[in-house]
Coordinates of C-alpha atoms in Angstrom, one line a residue:
Chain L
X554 CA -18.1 14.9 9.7
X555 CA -20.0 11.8 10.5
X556 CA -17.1 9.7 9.6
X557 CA -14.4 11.2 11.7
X558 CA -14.5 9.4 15.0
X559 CA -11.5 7.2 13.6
X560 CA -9.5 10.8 13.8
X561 CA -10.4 11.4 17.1
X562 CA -9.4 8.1 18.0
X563 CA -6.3 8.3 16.4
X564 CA -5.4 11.8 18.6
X565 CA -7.0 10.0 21.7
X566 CA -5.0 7.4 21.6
X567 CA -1.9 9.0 20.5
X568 CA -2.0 11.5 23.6
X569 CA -2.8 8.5 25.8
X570 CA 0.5 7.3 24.2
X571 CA 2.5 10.0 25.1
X572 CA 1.4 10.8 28.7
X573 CA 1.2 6.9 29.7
X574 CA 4.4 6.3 27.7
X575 CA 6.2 9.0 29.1
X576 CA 5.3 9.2 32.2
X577 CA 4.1 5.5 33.9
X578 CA 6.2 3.2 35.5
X579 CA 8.5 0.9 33.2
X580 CA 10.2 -2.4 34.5
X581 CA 13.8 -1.5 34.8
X582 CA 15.7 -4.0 32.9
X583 CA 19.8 -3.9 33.4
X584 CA 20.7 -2.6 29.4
X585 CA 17.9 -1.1 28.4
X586 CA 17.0 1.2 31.7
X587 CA 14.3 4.0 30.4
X588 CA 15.0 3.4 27.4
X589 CA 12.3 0.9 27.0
X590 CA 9.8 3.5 26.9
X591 CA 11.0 3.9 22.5
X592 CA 8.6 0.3 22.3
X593 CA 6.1 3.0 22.4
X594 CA 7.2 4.7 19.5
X595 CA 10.1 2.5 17.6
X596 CA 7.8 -1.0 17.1
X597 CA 4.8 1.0 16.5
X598 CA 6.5 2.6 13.5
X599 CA 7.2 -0.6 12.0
X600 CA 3.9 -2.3 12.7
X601 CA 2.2 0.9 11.2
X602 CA 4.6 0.5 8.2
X603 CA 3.9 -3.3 7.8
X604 CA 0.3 -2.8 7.7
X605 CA 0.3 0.3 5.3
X606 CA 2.3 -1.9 2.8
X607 CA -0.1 -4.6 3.1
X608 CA -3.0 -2.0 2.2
X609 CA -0.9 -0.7 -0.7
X610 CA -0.6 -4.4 -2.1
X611 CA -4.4 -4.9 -1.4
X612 CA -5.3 -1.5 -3.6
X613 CA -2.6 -2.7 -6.2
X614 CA -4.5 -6.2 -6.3
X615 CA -8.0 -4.0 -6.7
X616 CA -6.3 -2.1 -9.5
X617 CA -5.5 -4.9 -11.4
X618 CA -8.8 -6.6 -11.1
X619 CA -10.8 -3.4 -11.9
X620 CA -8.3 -1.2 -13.9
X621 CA -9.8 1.9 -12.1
X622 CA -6.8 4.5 -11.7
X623 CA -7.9 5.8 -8.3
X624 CA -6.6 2.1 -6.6
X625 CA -3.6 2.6 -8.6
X626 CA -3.3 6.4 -6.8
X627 CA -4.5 4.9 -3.4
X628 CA -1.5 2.0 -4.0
X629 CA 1.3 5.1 -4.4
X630 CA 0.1 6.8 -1.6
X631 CA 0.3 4.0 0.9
X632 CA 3.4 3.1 0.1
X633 CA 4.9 6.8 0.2
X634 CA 3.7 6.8 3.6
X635 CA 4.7 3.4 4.5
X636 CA 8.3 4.7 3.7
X637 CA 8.0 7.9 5.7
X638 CA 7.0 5.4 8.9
X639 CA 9.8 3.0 7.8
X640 CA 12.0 6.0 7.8
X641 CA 11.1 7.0 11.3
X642 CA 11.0 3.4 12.1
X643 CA 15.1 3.4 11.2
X644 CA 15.9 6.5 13.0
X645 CA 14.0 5.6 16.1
X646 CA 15.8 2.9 16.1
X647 CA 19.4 4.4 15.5
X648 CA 19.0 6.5 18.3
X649 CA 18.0 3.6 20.7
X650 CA 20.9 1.2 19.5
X651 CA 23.3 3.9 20.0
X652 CA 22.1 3.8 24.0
X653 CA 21.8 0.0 24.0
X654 CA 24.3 -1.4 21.9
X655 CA 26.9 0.6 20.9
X656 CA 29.8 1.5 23.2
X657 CA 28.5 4.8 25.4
X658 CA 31.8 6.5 24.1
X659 CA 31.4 6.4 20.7
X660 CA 28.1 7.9 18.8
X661 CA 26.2 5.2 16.2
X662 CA 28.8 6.7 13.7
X663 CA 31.5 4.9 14.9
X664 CA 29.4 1.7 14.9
X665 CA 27.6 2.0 12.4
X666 CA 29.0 -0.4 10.1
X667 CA 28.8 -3.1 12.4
X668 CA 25.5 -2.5 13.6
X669 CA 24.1 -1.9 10.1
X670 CA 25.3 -5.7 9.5
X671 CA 22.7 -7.5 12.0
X672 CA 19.9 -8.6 10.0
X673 CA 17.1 -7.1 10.9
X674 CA 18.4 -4.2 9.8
X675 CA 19.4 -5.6 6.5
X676 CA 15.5 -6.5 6.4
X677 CA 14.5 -3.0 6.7
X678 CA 16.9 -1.3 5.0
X679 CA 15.8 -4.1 2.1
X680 CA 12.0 -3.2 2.8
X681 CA 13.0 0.5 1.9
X682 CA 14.9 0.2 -1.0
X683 CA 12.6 -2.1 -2.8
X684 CA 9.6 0.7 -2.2
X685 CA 12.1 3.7 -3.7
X686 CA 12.7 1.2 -6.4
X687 CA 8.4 1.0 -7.1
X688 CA 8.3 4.6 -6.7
X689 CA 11.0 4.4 -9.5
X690 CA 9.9 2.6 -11.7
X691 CA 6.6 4.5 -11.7
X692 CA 8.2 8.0 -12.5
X693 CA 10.6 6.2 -15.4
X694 CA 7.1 5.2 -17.5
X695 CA 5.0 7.8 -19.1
X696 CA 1.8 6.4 -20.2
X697 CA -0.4 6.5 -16.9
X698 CA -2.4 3.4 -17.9
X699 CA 0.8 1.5 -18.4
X700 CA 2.5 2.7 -15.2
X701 CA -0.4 1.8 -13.0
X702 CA -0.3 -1.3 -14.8
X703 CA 3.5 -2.2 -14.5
X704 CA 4.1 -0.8 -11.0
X705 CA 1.1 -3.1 -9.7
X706 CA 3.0 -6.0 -11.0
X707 CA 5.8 -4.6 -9.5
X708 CA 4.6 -4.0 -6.1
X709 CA 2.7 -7.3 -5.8
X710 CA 5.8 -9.3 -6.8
X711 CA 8.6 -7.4 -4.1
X712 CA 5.9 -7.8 -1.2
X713 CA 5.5 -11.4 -2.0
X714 CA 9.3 -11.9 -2.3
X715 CA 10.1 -9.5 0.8
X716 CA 7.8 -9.9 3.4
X717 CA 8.4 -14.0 3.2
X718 CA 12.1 -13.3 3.7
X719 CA 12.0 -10.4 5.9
X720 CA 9.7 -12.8 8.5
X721 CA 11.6 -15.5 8.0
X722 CA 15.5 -14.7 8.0
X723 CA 16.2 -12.7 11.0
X724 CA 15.1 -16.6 12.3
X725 CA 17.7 -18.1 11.3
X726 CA 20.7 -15.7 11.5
X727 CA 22.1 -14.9 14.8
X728 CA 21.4 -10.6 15.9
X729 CA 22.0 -8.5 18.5
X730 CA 17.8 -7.2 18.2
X731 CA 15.7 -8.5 21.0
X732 CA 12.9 -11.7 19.8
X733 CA 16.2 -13.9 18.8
X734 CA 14.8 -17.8 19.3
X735 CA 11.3 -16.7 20.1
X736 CA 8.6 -17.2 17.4
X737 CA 8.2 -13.7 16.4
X738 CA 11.3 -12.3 14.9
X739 CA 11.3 -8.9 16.5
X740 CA 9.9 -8.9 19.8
X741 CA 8.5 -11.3 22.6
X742 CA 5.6 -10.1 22.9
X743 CA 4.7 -12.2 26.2
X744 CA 7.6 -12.4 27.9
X745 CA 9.7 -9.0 26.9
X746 CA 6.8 -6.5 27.9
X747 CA 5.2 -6.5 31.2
X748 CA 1.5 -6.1 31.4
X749 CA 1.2 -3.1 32.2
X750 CA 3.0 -2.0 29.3
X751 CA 1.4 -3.8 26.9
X752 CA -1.9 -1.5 27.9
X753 CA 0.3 1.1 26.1
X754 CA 1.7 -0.4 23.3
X755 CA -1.7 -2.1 21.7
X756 CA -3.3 1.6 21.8
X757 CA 0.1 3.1 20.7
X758 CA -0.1 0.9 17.9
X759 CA -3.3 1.3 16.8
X760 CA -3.2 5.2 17.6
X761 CA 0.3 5.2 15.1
X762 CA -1.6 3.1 12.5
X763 CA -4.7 5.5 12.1
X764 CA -2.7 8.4 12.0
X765 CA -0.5 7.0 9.2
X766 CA -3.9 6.1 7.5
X767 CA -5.0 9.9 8.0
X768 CA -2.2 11.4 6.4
X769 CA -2.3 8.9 3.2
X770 CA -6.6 9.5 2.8
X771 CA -5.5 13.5 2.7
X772 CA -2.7 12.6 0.0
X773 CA -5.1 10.7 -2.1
X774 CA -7.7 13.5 -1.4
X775 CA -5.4 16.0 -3.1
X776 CA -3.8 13.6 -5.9
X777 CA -7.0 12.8 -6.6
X778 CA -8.2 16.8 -7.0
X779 CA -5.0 17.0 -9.3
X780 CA -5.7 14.3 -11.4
X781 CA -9.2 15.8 -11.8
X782 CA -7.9 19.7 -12.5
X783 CA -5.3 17.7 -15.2
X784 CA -7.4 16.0 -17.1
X785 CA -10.7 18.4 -17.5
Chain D
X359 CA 28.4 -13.8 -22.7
X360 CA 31.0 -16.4 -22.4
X361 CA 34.0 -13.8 -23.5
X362 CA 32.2 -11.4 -20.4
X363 CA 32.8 -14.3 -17.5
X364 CA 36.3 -15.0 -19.0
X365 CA 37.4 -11.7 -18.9
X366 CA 35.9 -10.6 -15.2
X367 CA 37.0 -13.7 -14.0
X368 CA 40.5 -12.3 -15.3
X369 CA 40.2 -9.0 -14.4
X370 CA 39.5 -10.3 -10.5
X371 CA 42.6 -13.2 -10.8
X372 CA 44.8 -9.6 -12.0
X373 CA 43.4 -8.1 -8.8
X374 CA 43.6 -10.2 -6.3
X375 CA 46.9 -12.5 -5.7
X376 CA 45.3 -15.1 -3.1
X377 CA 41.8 -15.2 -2.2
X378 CA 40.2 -16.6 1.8
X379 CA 37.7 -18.8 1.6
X380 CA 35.0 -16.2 2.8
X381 CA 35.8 -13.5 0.2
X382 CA 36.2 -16.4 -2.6
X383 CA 32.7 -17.2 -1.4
X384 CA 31.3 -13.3 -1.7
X385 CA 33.6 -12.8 -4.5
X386 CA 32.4 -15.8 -7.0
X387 CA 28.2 -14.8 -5.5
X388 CA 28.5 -11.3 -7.0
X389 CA 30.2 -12.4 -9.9
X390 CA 26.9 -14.6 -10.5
X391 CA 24.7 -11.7 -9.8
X392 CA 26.2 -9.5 -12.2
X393 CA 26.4 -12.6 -14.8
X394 CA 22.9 -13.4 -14.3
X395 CA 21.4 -10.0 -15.1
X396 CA 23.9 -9.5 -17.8
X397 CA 22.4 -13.0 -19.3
X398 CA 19.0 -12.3 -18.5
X399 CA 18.1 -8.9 -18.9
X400 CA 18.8 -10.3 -22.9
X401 CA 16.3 -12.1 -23.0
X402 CA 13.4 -9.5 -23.0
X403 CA 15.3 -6.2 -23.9
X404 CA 16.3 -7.5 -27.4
X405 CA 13.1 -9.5 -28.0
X406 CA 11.9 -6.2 -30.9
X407 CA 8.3 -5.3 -31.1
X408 CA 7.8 -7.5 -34.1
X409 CA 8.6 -10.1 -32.7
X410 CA 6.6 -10.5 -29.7
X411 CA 3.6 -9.4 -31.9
X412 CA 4.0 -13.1 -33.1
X413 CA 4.6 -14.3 -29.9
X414 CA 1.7 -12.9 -28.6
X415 CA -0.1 -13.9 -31.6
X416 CA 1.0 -17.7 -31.3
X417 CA 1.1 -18.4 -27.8
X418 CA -0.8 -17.6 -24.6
X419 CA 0.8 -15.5 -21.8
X420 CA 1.3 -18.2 -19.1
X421 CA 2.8 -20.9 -21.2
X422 CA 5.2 -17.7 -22.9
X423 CA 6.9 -16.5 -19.8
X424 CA 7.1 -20.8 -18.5
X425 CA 9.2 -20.9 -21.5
X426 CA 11.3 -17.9 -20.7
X427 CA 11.7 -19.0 -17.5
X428 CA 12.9 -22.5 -18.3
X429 CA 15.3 -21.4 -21.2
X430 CA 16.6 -18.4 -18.7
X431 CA 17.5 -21.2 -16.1
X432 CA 18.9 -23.6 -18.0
X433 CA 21.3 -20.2 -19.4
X434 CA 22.1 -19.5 -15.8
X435 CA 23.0 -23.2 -14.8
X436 CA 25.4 -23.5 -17.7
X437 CA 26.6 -20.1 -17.4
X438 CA 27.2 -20.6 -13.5
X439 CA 29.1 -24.4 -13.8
X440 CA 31.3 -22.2 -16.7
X441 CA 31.8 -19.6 -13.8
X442 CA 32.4 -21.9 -11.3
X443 CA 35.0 -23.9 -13.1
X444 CA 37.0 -20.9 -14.2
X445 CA 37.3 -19.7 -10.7
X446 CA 38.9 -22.7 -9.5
X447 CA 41.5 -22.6 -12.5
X448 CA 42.0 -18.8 -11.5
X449 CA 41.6 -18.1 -7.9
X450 CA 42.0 -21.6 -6.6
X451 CA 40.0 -23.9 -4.8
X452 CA 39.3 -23.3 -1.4
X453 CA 36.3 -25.8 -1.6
X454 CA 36.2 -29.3 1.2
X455 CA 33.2 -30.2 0.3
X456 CA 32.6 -29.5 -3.9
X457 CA 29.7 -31.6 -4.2
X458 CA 27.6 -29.9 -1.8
X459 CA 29.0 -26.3 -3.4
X460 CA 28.1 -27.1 -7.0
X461 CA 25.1 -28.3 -5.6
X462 CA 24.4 -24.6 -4.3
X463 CA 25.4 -23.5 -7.0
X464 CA 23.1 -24.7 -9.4
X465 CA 20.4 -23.9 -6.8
X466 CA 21.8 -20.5 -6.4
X467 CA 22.1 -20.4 -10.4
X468 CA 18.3 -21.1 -10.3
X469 CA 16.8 -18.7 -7.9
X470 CA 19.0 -15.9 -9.3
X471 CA 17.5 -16.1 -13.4
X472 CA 14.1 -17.3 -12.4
X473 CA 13.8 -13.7 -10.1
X474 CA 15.7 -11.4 -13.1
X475 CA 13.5 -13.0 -15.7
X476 CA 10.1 -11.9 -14.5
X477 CA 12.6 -8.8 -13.1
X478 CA 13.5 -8.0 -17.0
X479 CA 10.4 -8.6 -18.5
X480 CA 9.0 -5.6 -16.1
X481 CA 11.7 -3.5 -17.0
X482 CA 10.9 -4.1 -20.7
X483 CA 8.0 -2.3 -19.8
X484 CA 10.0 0.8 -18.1
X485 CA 12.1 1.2 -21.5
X486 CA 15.3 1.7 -19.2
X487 CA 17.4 -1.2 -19.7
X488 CA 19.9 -2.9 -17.6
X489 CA 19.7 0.0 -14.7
X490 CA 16.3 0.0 -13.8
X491 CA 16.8 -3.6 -13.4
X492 CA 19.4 -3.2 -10.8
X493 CA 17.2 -0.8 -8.5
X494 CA 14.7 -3.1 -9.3
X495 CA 16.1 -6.8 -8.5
X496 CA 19.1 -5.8 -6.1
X497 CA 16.5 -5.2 -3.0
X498 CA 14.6 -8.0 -3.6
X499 CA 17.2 -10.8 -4.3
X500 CA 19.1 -9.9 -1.1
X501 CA 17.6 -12.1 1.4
X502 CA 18.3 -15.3 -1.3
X503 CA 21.7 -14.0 -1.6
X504 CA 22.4 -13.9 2.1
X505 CA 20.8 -17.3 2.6
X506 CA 23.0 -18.0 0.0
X507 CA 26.3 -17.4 0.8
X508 CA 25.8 -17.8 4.5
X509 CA 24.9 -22.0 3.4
X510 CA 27.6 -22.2 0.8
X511 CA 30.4 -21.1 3.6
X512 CA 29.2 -25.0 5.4
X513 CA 31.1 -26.3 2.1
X514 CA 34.4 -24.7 2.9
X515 CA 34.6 -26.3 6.2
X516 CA 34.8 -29.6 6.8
X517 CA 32.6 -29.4 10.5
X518 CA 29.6 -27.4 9.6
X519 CA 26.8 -29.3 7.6
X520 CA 24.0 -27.6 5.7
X521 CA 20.5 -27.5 7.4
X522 CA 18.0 -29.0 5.0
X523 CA 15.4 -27.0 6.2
X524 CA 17.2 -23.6 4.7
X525 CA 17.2 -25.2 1.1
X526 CA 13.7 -26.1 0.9
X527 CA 13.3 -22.4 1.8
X528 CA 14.7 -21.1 -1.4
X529 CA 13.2 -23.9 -3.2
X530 CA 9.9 -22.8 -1.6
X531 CA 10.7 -19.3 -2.6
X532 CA 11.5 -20.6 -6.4
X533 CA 8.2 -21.7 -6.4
X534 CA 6.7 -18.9 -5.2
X535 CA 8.6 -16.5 -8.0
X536 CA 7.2 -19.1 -11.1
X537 CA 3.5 -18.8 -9.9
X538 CA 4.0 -15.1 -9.5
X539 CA 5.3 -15.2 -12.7
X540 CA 2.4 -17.3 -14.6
X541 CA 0.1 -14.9 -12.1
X542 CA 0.9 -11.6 -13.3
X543 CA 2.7 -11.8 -16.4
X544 CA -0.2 -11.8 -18.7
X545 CA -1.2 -8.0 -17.0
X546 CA 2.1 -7.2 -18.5
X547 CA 2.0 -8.7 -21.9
X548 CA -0.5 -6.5 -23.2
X549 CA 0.4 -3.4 -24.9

């Protein structure tokens, strides 16, 4: 129990999230109107996604270097849960573009083919097919020394490749998504949120991050416990 | 491999009576996609276990997949001037500005086998051939494919001019795929 003030955080900050998200005041800009208040919950899901892909590579790297099967477990767990955030990453975002972008007449499905097309969505939709493709290529080999083996390769070799190319080409096409010729490709963080609400979004973000963290430490728990009951 | 251009070359000329510039452009870029895994996932499916028992017994892991790498690139630059030339005697040539097009080409060519080698040699690994290698390499080669096609359209018109700065991107990214390659290619070599 000693070692669960990071939990409590994580609900702390999460139900500061949705009472200060929901309910503050929000600058009122012309298309985006209320709206704005999904920065709360749509960028935290990809941030929280970003950084539980970047532990997944870390815990592939550790595998490799120690050849100690619980990294290898930790790797697949990350990533299954980056996936779920990236998931509600997309749909958060679906639902926002169909207020902001699309024509108020039709729903997303009538746009969706020419929304799908701007690149930052191309990024993400990349970022999650390349992790169904490691979790893949894990189930198609056998050998469990030999799949922790050749999905580590795997996994360090698409996050090098992506995560270059998903930071660096939404700079240089053209896209509808807000952070277009500033430095970061998805938001301003300086200029598009006020400050008051960036005394929600650092917390949301770290709040959304721990929480995603949570859920993966109590999948590895039990994979780990299954492993065990498997091979005594 | 020759007889599998010619004939989906053909099969597209049957297909298609005139081609735009911009789907010429996609057209001939998936062609090359589907060339270069056909070419490359060869080169380590095929390889039987014998064999790379004496390669593994003569040669270390790094200079191994170097060697791969140089012979799969040299393939796919041959194989992608063939492509190239066939469709402009089939589908025309919608091309102003050819030099700067085969130029792309070749550095297209290059980025494409030097990603499905290392891509083939893990899904020598898996034991599931040419699919796995699709879910696999499609994902990942799409951002180089974009950047791709988005600088070859400069060379069909005679205005735009191709920023330098986007090349030394996928040269930069080449770069990055060969030390990846000498990185972690010896975790995969053993058996």
């Amino acid at each position: 129990m000693h070692k669960s003030w990071w939990k409590i955080l994580s609900v702390l900050l999460l139900v500061y999230t949705f009472t200060a998200g929901l309910l503050m005041n929000v600058p009122r800009l012309p298309p985006l109107q209320e709206t704005i208040r999904n920065l709360y919950f749509h960028v935290c899901m990809w941030f929280a996604m970003m950084i539980l892909f970047t532990v997944s590579v870390v815990n592939s790297v550790r595998y490799l270097r120690s050849f100690k099967l619980k990294y290898d477990i930790y790797a697949r767990q990350f990533a299954v849960v980056g996936i779920l955030f990236g998931l509600l990453g997309y749909s958060t975002g679906a639902i926002w573009a169909s207020f902001t972008w699309a024509d108020p007449n039709n729903s997303i499905f009538d746009n969706f083919k020419t929304i799908a097309r701007d690149p930052k969505l191309i990024g993400a939709a990349i970022a999650l097919l390349v992790y169904a493709a490691y979790l893949i290529l894990r189930d198609s080999v056998q050998d469990a020394d030999k799949k922790a083996r050749v999905s580590a390769v795997y996994n360090i070799f698409a996050y090098a490749l992506l995560f270059p190319s998903i930071w660096i080409l939404p700079r240089i096409l053209p896209s509808l998504h807000p952070g277009n010729n500033g430095d970061n490709p998805a938001l301003d963080v300086k200029n598009d949120i006020s400050g008051s609400m960036r005394m929600v979004f650092y917390p949301a973000v770290i709040g959304w991050t721990l929480l995603g963290v949570w859920i993966t430490t109590i999948k590895i728990r039990l994979n780990l416990l299954k492993e065990k009951t498997m091979l005594s | 491999m020759l007889l599998y251009i010619g004939s989906t070359i053909f099969v597209l000329f049957n297909a298609m009576d005139e081609t735009e510039s911009r789907v010429w452009n996609g057209l001939f870029w998936v062609i090359q996609l589907f060339i270069c895994i056909n070419a490359v996932a060869k080169s380590f499916l095929q390889e039987s276990r014998g064999r790379m028992l004496y390669f593994y017994s003569i040669a270390s892991p790094g200079s191994f997949v170097l060697a791969k790498l140089l012979f799969n690139s040299l393939l796919m630059l041959l194989m992608s001037l063939l492509s190239l030339l066939l469709f402009v005697l089939f589908l025309g040539n919608p091309m102003q500005n050819a030099g700067q097009f085969i130029g792309l080409v070749l550095l297209g060519g290059w980025s494409l086998s030097l990603v499905f080698t290392f891509l083939a040699a893990i899904a020598a690994k898996a034991q599931q051939n040419a699919a796995i290698m699709a879910v696999l390499g499609f994902p990942i080669i799409i951002p180089q494919l974009l950047l791709l096609m988005r600088l070859s359209s400069a060379a069909f018109s005679p205005l735009l001019t191709i920023p330098l700065s986007t090349i030394l991107l996928l040269m930069a990214l080449d770069i990055l795929v060969v030390v990846l390659a000498v990185i972690l290619f010896p975790f995969l070599w053993k058996d």
